[in-house]
XYZ file of C-alpha atoms in Angstrom:
105
model
C -11.062 8.425 -7.556
C -9.216 9.249 -4.498
C -7.992 5.773 -3.515
C -5.158 3.677 -5.228
C -4.957 -0.051 -5.753
C -1.822 -1.546 -4.995
C -0.056 -5.001 -6.188
C -0.157 -7.728 -3.610
C 3.109 -8.906 -4.679
C 5.438 -5.855 -5.633
C 3.387 -3.159 -3.619
C 3.311 -0.844 -7.025
C 0.300 1.159 -7.775
C -1.948 -0.579 -10.191
C -3.313 2.238 -12.719
C -5.100 0.725 -15.142
C -8.034 -1.800 -15.226
C -6.566 -3.878 -17.771
C -3.286 -4.469 -15.724
C -5.491 -5.542 -12.688
C -6.096 -9.319 -11.684
C -8.118 -9.923 -8.743
C -7.994 -13.180 -6.620
C -8.664 -14.894 -3.309
C -5.949 -16.256 -0.737
C -7.813 -17.862 2.028
C -10.981 -16.086 1.389
C -9.448 -12.737 1.067
C -9.728 -10.840 -2.295
C -6.239 -9.250 -3.310
C -5.295 -7.202 -6.458
C -2.119 -8.135 -8.526
C -0.347 -6.950 -11.586
C -0.934 -8.927 -14.675
C 2.857 -10.376 -14.653
C 2.879 -10.652 -10.710
C -0.074 -12.726 -10.537
C 1.645 -15.148 -13.035
C 4.889 -15.194 -10.622
C 2.661 -15.664 -7.594
C 1.113 -18.662 -9.176
C 4.593 -20.188 -9.903
C 5.801 -19.696 -6.211
C 4.878 -21.090 -2.931
C 1.731 -18.852 -2.471
C 0.333 -20.682 -5.697
C -0.736 -23.548 -3.297
C -3.036 -21.003 -1.501
C -3.742 -18.698 -4.360
C -6.910 -19.216 -6.289
C -5.927 -20.284 -9.974
C -9.101 -18.489 -11.100
C -8.930 -14.995 -11.404
C -12.125 -12.916 -10.180
C -12.098 -10.608 -12.980
C -11.789 -10.691 -16.667
C -13.338 -13.195 -19.099
C -13.266 -16.311 -16.690
C -14.354 -14.477 -13.769
C -17.244 -12.845 -15.723
C -18.336 -16.067 -17.147
C -18.363 -17.848 -13.718
C -20.554 -15.093 -12.475
C -22.861 -15.271 -14.982
C -22.897 -19.003 -14.915
C -23.421 -18.929 -10.630
C -26.250 -16.511 -11.590
C -27.815 -18.821 -13.717
C -27.417 -21.911 -11.545
C -28.622 -19.772 -8.575
C -31.871 -19.027 -10.257
C -32.723 -22.487 -11.685
C -31.971 -24.236 -8.574
C -33.963 -21.532 -6.536
C -37.256 -22.824 -7.684
C -36.243 -26.488 -7.699
C -36.418 -29.053 -4.747
C -32.488 -28.273 -4.029
C -32.837 -24.595 -2.809
C -29.613 -25.148 -0.890
C -27.605 -25.272 -4.199
C -28.681 -21.516 -4.792
C -27.235 -20.437 -1.753
C -23.842 -21.926 -2.713
C -23.877 -20.254 -5.870
C -24.355 -17.131 -4.345
C -20.850 -17.534 -3.327
C -19.087 -16.683 -6.593
C -21.410 -13.905 -7.180
C -20.449 -12.205 -4.083
C -16.748 -12.209 -4.662
C -17.249 -10.774 -7.718
C -19.177 -7.887 -6.768
C -16.835 -7.390 -3.653
C -13.820 -7.381 -6.371
C -15.497 -4.778 -8.679
C -16.391 -2.588 -5.323
C -13.031 -2.902 -3.845
C -10.826 -2.739 -6.650
C -12.136 -2.059 -10.057
C -14.281 0.784 -9.601
C -11.478 2.608 -8.781
C -9.136 2.389 -11.806
C -9.414 3.775 -15.235
C -10.391 1.644 -18.154
């Protein structure tokens, strides 16, 4: 792919998908190296940085659970819960589209 992905903390290029961690800061999706993400959580921005990465096992698990909850509540009496469950799904899809699809596996 033609676009490069740069780390939010060190501003170096992220070359492999295994080294990429995406997270949210005030509803904005940002990319980090794995080591930079850990350092950033310990710093001041850790107060504003989401402790849950959007990609990886935990992000994919949250994605699947949000889809299941959304489908489950869509046919029940609490339809508004299904709309709230769409938010993590949209974040995960945006993370994949903006960062992950550009990197090698």
